[in-house]
mmCIF file of C-alpha atoms in Angstrom:
data_model
loop_
_atom_site.group_PDB
_atom_site.id
_atom_site.type_symbol
_atom_site.label_atom_id
_atom_site.label_comp_id
_atom_site.label_asym_id
_atom_site.label_seq_id
_atom_site.Cartn_x
_atom_site.Cartn_y
_atom_site.Cartn_z
ATOM 1 C CA MET I 1 1.241 1.479 -18.779
ATOM 2 C CA TYR I 2 -2.383 0.508 -17.876
ATOM 3 C CA THR I 3 -4.969 1.340 -20.454
ATOM 4 C CA VAL I 4 -8.288 2.651 -19.137
ATOM 5 C CA PRO I 5 -11.070 0.682 -20.878
ATOM 6 C CA ASP I 6 -13.855 2.425 -22.841
ATOM 7 C CA ARG I 7 -15.893 4.521 -20.258
ATOM 8 C CA THR I 8 -18.278 6.134 -22.725
ATOM 9 C CA GLY I 9 -21.503 7.026 -21.035
ATOM 10 C CA LYS I 10 -20.086 6.673 -17.456
ATOM 11 C CA LEU I 11 -20.312 9.530 -14.978
ATOM 12 C CA VAL I 12 -17.339 9.877 -12.647
ATOM 13 C CA VAL I 13 -16.381 12.199 -9.705
ATOM 14 C CA VAL I 14 -12.754 12.780 -8.887
ATOM 15 C CA THR I 15 -11.739 14.786 -5.845
ATOM 16 C CA GLY I 16 -8.589 16.811 -5.996
ATOM 17 C CA ALA I 17 -8.853 16.730 -9.777
ATOM 18 C CA ASN I 18 -6.782 19.883 -10.452
ATOM 19 C CA SER I 19 -3.237 18.354 -9.805
ATOM 20 C CA GLY I 20 -1.294 15.356 -9.127
ATOM 21 C CA THR I 21 -2.869 11.819 -9.214
ATOM 22 C CA GLY I 22 -6.348 13.405 -9.282
ATOM 23 C CA LYS I 23 -5.609 15.406 -12.533
ATOM 24 C CA GLU I 24 -3.983 12.353 -14.173
ATOM 25 C CA ALA I 25 -6.943 10.134 -13.120
ATOM 26 C CA THR I 26 -9.278 12.693 -14.560
ATOM 27 C CA ARG I 27 -7.261 12.948 -17.836
ATOM 28 C CA ARG I 28 -7.111 9.312 -18.534
ATOM 29 C CA LEU I 29 -10.722 8.587 -17.547
ATOM 30 C CA ALA I 30 -12.009 11.354 -19.657
ATOM 31 C CA ALA I 31 -9.795 10.271 -22.541
ATOM 32 C CA ALA I 32 -11.538 6.911 -22.201
ATOM 33 C CA GLY I 33 -14.946 8.608 -22.778
ATOM 34 C CA ALA I 34 -16.074 9.177 -19.274
ATOM 35 C CA HIS I 35 -17.984 12.399 -18.254
ATOM 36 C CA VAL I 36 -15.795 13.529 -15.287
ATOM 37 C CA ILE I 37 -16.849 15.998 -12.656
ATOM 38 C CA MET I 38 -13.720 17.595 -11.271
ATOM 39 C CA ALA I 39 -14.355 18.202 -7.657
ATOM 40 C CA VAL I 40 -11.890 20.894 -6.505
ATOM 41 C CA ARG I 41 -11.323 23.245 -3.638
ATOM 42 C CA THR I 42 -10.177 26.038 -5.802
ATOM 43 C CA VAL I 43 -12.259 26.408 -8.904
ATOM 44 C CA ALA I 44 -9.780 28.627 -10.745
ATOM 45 C CA LYS I 45 -7.140 25.858 -10.535
ATOM 46 C CA GLY I 46 -9.809 23.320 -11.587
ATOM 47 C CA GLU I 47 -10.617 25.389 -14.649
ATOM 48 C CA GLN I 48 -6.985 25.662 -15.524
ATOM 49 C CA ALA I 49 -6.480 21.930 -15.197
ATOM 50 C CA ARG I 50 -9.598 21.381 -17.266
ATOM 51 C CA ALA I 51 -8.205 23.579 -20.073
ATOM 52 C CA GLU I 52 -4.921 21.665 -20.067
ATOM 53 C CA ILE I 53 -6.702 18.351 -20.346
ATOM 54 C CA LEU I 54 -8.864 19.602 -23.141
ATOM 55 C CA ALA I 55 -5.789 20.786 -25.036
ATOM 56 C CA ARG I 56 -4.646 17.144 -25.115
ATOM 57 C CA HIS I 57 -8.097 15.588 -25.502
ATOM 58 C CA PRO I 58 -10.558 18.092 -27.139
ATOM 59 C CA GLN I 59 -13.544 15.685 -26.856
ATOM 60 C CA ALA I 60 -13.267 15.219 -23.177
ATOM 61 C CA ARG I 61 -16.333 15.858 -21.031
ATOM 62 C CA LEU I 62 -15.231 17.780 -17.948
ATOM 63 C CA ASP I 63 -17.178 19.885 -15.449
ATOM 64 C CA VAL I 64 -15.563 21.736 -12.561
ATOM 65 C CA ARG I 65 -17.445 21.964 -9.298
ATOM 66 C CA HIS I 66 -16.425 23.254 -5.820
ATOM 67 C CA VAL I 67 -16.020 20.997 -2.732
ATOM 68 C CA ASP I 68 -13.690 21.517 0.192
ATOM 69 C CA LEU I 69 -13.395 18.266 2.133
ATOM 70 C CA ALA I 70 -12.316 20.282 5.176
ATOM 71 C CA ASP I 71 -15.719 22.093 5.169
ATOM 72 C CA LEU I 72 -18.669 19.591 5.449
ATOM 73 C CA ALA I 73 -21.190 22.155 4.383
ATOM 74 C CA THR I 74 -19.540 22.184 0.948
ATOM 75 C CA VAL I 75 -19.511 18.432 0.879
ATOM 76 C CA GLU I 76 -23.244 18.357 1.437
ATOM 77 C CA ALA I 77 -23.861 21.112 -1.246
ATOM 78 C CA PHE I 78 -21.716 19.274 -3.781
ATOM 79 C CA ALA I 79 -23.264 15.840 -3.203
ATOM 80 C CA ASP I 80 -26.764 17.353 -3.221
ATOM 81 C CA GLY I 81 -26.016 18.805 -6.553
ATOM 82 C CA ILE I 82 -24.933 15.500 -8.021
ATOM 83 C CA LEU I 83 -28.102 13.836 -6.612
ATOM 84 C CA ALA I 84 -30.221 16.595 -7.994
ATOM 85 C CA ASP I 85 -28.848 15.885 -11.535
ATOM 86 C CA GLY I 86 -30.543 12.540 -11.241
ATOM 87 C CA THR I 87 -27.769 10.677 -13.252
ATOM 88 C CA PRO I 88 -26.307 7.424 -11.767
ATOM 89 C CA LEU I 89 -22.739 7.814 -10.595
ATOM 90 C CA ASP I 90 -20.521 5.025 -11.866
ATOM 91 C CA LEU I 91 -17.237 5.944 -10.077
ATOM 92 C CA LEU I 92 -16.288 8.014 -7.188
ATOM 93 C CA VAL I 93 -12.501 8.630 -6.853
ATOM 94 C CA ASN I 94 -11.696 9.766 -3.301
ATOM 95 C CA ASN I 95 -8.269 11.164 -4.126
ATOM 96 C CA ALA I 96 -7.911 14.613 -2.448
ATOM 97 C CA GLY I 97 -6.116 15.049 0.749
ATOM 98 C CA VAL I 98 -3.556 17.005 2.754
ATOM 99 C CA MET I 99 -0.244 15.897 4.136
ATOM 100 C CA ALA I 100 2.015 17.081 6.971
ATOM 101 C CA PRO I 101 0.861 20.676 7.959
ATOM 102 C CA PRO I 102 3.504 22.345 9.957
ATOM 103 C CA THR I 103 1.301 22.485 13.232
ATOM 104 C CA ARG I 104 -2.064 21.060 14.277
ATOM 105 C CA MET I 105 -4.630 22.815 12.206
ATOM 106 C CA THR I 106 -8.356 22.356 12.172
ATOM 107 C CA THR I 107 -11.099 22.094 9.479
ATOM 108 C CA ALA I 108 -14.081 24.492 9.181
ATOM 109 C CA ASP I 109 -15.988 22.111 11.512
ATOM 110 C CA GLY I 110 -13.223 21.952 14.146
ATOM 111 C CA PHE I 111 -11.638 18.564 13.341
ATOM 112 C CA GLU I 112 -7.844 18.021 13.094
ATOM 113 C CA LEU I 113 -7.064 18.831 9.554
ATOM 114 C CA GLN I 114 -5.559 15.648 8.275
ATOM 115 C CA MET I 115 -8.272 13.442 9.955
ATOM 116 C CA GLY I 116 -10.921 15.875 8.651
ATOM 117 C CA SER I 117 -9.681 16.302 5.083
ATOM 118 C CA ASN I 118 -8.286 12.840 4.395
ATOM 119 C CA PHE I 119 -11.113 10.728 6.155
ATOM 120 C CA LEU I 120 -14.094 12.503 7.472
ATOM 121 C CA GLY I 121 -14.702 14.560 4.334
ATOM 122 C CA PRO I 122 -14.372 11.564 1.891
ATOM 123 C CA PHE I 123 -16.438 9.447 4.370
ATOM 124 C CA ALA I 124 -19.228 12.052 4.374
ATOM 125 C CA LEU I 125 -19.059 12.454 0.617
ATOM 126 C CA THR I 126 -19.190 8.735 -0.054
ATOM 127 C CA VAL I 127 -22.128 8.063 2.211
ATOM 128 C CA ARG I 128 -24.148 11.060 0.925
ATOM 129 C CA LEU I 129 -23.502 9.956 -2.733
ATOM 130 C CA LEU I 130 -24.541 6.316 -2.140
ATOM 131 C CA PRO I 131 -28.019 6.807 -3.694
ATOM 132 C CA ALA I 132 -26.468 8.008 -6.928
ATOM 133 C CA LEU I 133 -23.782 5.212 -6.807
ATOM 134 C CA LEU I 134 -26.348 2.507 -6.165
ATOM 135 C CA ALA I 135 -28.405 3.799 -9.166
ATOM 136 C CA ALA I 136 -25.656 2.708 -11.456
ATOM 137 C CA GLY I 137 -25.184 -0.796 -12.767
ATOM 138 C CA ALA I 138 -21.730 -1.591 -11.448
ATOM 139 C CA PRO I 139 -20.627 1.300 -9.353
ATOM 140 C CA ARG I 140 -17.161 1.673 -7.808
ATOM 141 C CA VAL I 141 -15.563 3.780 -5.090
ATOM 142 C CA ALA I 142 -11.774 4.091 -5.206
ATOM 143 C CA THR I 143 -10.129 5.637 -2.132
ATOM 144 C CA MET I 144 -6.566 6.806 -2.046
ATOM 145 C CA SER I 145 -4.661 5.658 0.995
ATOM 146 C CA SER I 146 -0.919 5.410 1.697
ATOM 147 C CA GLY I 147 1.766 3.043 2.662
ATOM 148 C CA THR I 148 1.934 5.083 5.957
ATOM 149 C CA ALA I 149 -1.183 3.261 6.960
ATOM 150 C CA ASN I 150 1.097 0.267 7.887
ATOM 151 C CA TYR I 151 2.166 2.235 10.981
ATOM 152 C CA GLY I 152 -1.019 4.145 11.546
ATOM 153 C CA ARG I 153 -2.927 3.599 14.762
ATOM 154 C CA ILE I 154 -6.452 4.868 15.506
ATOM 155 C CA ASP I 155 -6.425 6.548 18.913
ATOM 156 C CA PHE I 156 -10.091 6.820 19.786
ATOM 157 C CA ALA I 157 -9.270 8.394 23.125
ATOM 158 C CA ASP I 158 -7.610 11.376 21.283
ATOM 159 C CA LEU I 159 -8.741 10.977 17.744
ATOM 160 C CA GLN I 160 -8.323 14.810 17.017
ATOM 161 C CA TRP I 161 -4.818 15.116 18.666
ATOM 162 C CA GLU I 162 -6.080 17.468 21.303
ATOM 163 C CA SER I 163 -4.274 15.842 24.265
ATOM 164 C CA ARG I 164 -1.003 14.570 22.719
ATOM 165 C CA ARG I 165 1.960 16.372 21.307
ATOM 166 C CA TYR I 166 1.017 16.882 17.567
ATOM 167 C CA SER I 167 2.735 14.608 15.162
ATOM 168 C CA ALA I 168 2.001 15.482 11.400
ATOM 169 C CA ASN I 169 3.512 12.162 10.435
ATOM 170 C CA LEU I 170 1.534 9.994 12.797
ATOM 171 C CA SER I 171 -1.683 12.007 12.224
ATOM 172 C CA TYR I 172 -1.379 11.433 8.432
ATOM 173 C CA ALA I 173 -0.758 7.812 9.050
ATOM 174 C CA GLN I 174 -3.892 7.559 11.258
ATOM 175 C CA SER I 175 -5.975 9.295 8.498
ATOM 176 C CA LYS I 176 -4.727 6.921 5.835
ATOM 177 C CA LEU I 177 -5.410 3.832 8.027
ATOM 178 C CA ALA I 178 -8.985 5.244 8.522
ATOM 179 C CA ASP I 179 -9.234 5.414 4.717
ATOM 180 C CA LEU I 180 -8.463 1.692 4.498
ATOM 181 C CA ILE I 181 -10.957 0.948 7.245
ATOM 182 C CA LEU I 182 -13.618 2.913 5.203
ATOM 183 C CA THR I 183 -12.732 0.930 2.113
ATOM 184 C CA ARG I 184 -13.067 -2.453 3.832
ATOM 185 C CA GLN I 185 -16.207 -1.560 5.604
ATOM 186 C CA LEU I 186 -17.950 -0.280 2.535
ATOM 187 C CA ALA I 187 -16.981 -3.545 0.776
ATOM 188 C CA ALA I 188 -18.381 -5.568 3.739
ATOM 189 C CA ILE I 189 -21.649 -3.534 3.801
ATOM 190 C CA ALA I 190 -21.983 -3.944 0.011
ATOM 191 C CA ALA I 191 -21.603 -7.682 0.328
ATOM 192 C CA GLU I 192 -23.987 -7.955 3.280
ATOM 193 C CA ARG I 193 -26.669 -5.973 1.512
ATOM 194 C CA GLY I 194 -26.161 -7.427 -1.904
ATOM 195 C CA TRP I 195 -25.083 -4.168 -3.551
ATOM 196 C CA ASN I 196 -23.172 -4.555 -6.834
ATOM 197 C CA LEU I 197 -20.648 -2.009 -5.624
ATOM 198 C CA LEU I 198 -16.879 -2.448 -5.598
ATOM 199 C CA SER I 199 -14.809 -0.589 -2.942
ATOM 200 C CA THR I 200 -11.037 -0.450 -3.642
ATOM 201 C CA GLY I 201 -8.156 1.173 -1.895
ATOM 202 C CA ALA I 202 -4.903 2.379 -3.543
ATOM 203 C CA HIS I 203 -1.346 3.221 -2.522
ATOM 204 C CA PRO I 204 0.453 5.481 -5.044
ATOM 205 C CA GLY I 205 3.913 4.627 -3.849
ATOM 206 C CA TYR I 206 6.279 7.611 -3.623
ATOM 207 C CA THR I 207 4.912 9.747 -6.437
ATOM 208 C CA VAL I 208 6.184 13.193 -7.330
ATOM 209 C CA THR I 209 3.292 15.564 -6.842
ATOM 210 C CA ASN I 210 2.727 18.681 -4.824
ATOM 211 C CA LEU I 211 1.365 16.643 -1.905
ATOM 212 C CA GLN I 212 4.687 16.611 -0.169
ATOM 213 C CA THR I 213 4.933 20.486 -0.004
ATOM 214 C CA ALA I 214 1.322 21.698 -0.197
ATOM 215 C CA GLY I 215 0.463 20.599 3.350
ATOM 216 C CA ALA I 216 3.764 21.682 4.703
ATOM 217 C CA SER I 217 3.445 25.134 3.277
ATOM 218 C CA LEU I 218 0.080 25.833 5.052
ATOM 219 C CA GLY I 219 0.478 29.048 7.021
ATOM 220 C CA ARG I 220 4.172 29.374 6.091
ATOM 221 C CA ASP I 221 6.237 31.194 3.474
ATOM 222 C CA LYS I 222 8.539 28.106 3.208
ATOM 223 C CA PRO I 223 7.563 24.510 3.708
ATOM 224 C CA LYS I 224 8.626 23.000 6.998
ATOM 225 C CA ARG I 225 10.758 19.884 6.504
ATOM 226 C CA SER I 226 9.404 16.749 8.059
ATOM 227 C CA LEU I 227 9.702 12.927 7.666
ATOM 228 C CA LEU I 228 7.029 12.973 5.073
ATOM 229 C CA ASN I 229 8.399 15.671 2.797
ATOM 230 C CA ALA I 230 12.157 15.020 3.275
ATOM 231 C CA LEU I 231 12.414 11.640 1.425
ATOM 232 C CA ASP I 232 14.130 12.863 -1.671
ATOM 233 C CA PHE I 233 16.668 10.050 -1.416
ATOM 234 C CA LEU I 234 14.067 7.460 -1.909
ATOM 235 C CA PRO I 235 13.091 5.812 -5.261
ATOM 236 C CA LYS I 236 10.287 7.733 -6.782
ATOM 237 C CA GLN I 237 7.954 7.715 -9.728
ATOM 238 C CA GLN I 238 6.088 10.142 -11.839
ATOM 239 C CA VAL I 239 2.445 10.918 -11.663
ATOM 240 C CA GLU I 240 1.502 8.593 -14.605
ATOM 241 C CA GLN I 241 2.801 5.514 -12.714
ATOM 242 C CA GLY I 242 1.523 6.687 -9.315
ATOM 243 C CA THR I 243 -2.022 7.006 -10.563
ATOM 244 C CA GLU I 244 -2.330 3.540 -11.821
ATOM 245 C CA PRO I 245 -3.265 1.820 -8.446
ATOM 246 C CA LEU I 246 -6.147 4.269 -8.196
ATOM 247 C CA LEU I 247 -7.345 3.592 -11.691
#
């Protein structure tokens, strides 16, 4: 098991910090001494996760703040709050996302839900937080992608799935490929401009979290089965292992 080195004095933002890989990343970073801002869509769930982490690590420094990556106004407000604090941001963990909604759904801004939540929201958050990141000595942006990016294709003619028959699987793959493009482009820009910023991407493998069912449950009493949430026969791992590539 990977041991997170001492992060005392470091400021970290983790999106989707109330469950799954986001919660585990938060726990381990906080246990290593980092001050972690838990960026969550539902504050009550974030507070519950904070309490659970504090029960294991009483000295952890954890703040819960609201952000919904499917609503760019909240992304702006969250980022502006971080910038107003005036503290350099050492690490941004773009972890939150949605997978396999039962039908084509849209964000508050009208974008297809998976492209909006998985890519456009994190992209906007990353760019808006760049001043705080570049104020740190050795900042890092870690973005969660997926192995589905291997068969993802960016269709610029129909990026929001307005003309084609909607595929939750292929839409998810497109959004995760976009995350890798963001990761690589940020690294290229950092090198070009001489920023001491590390941009990394991660693939969690098939990790047991609520990601497989949360998206499929949107708007339904029961999750709709799809290729992305019906892979029970595959080898899988627990969240402790699945978080390691992100860390």
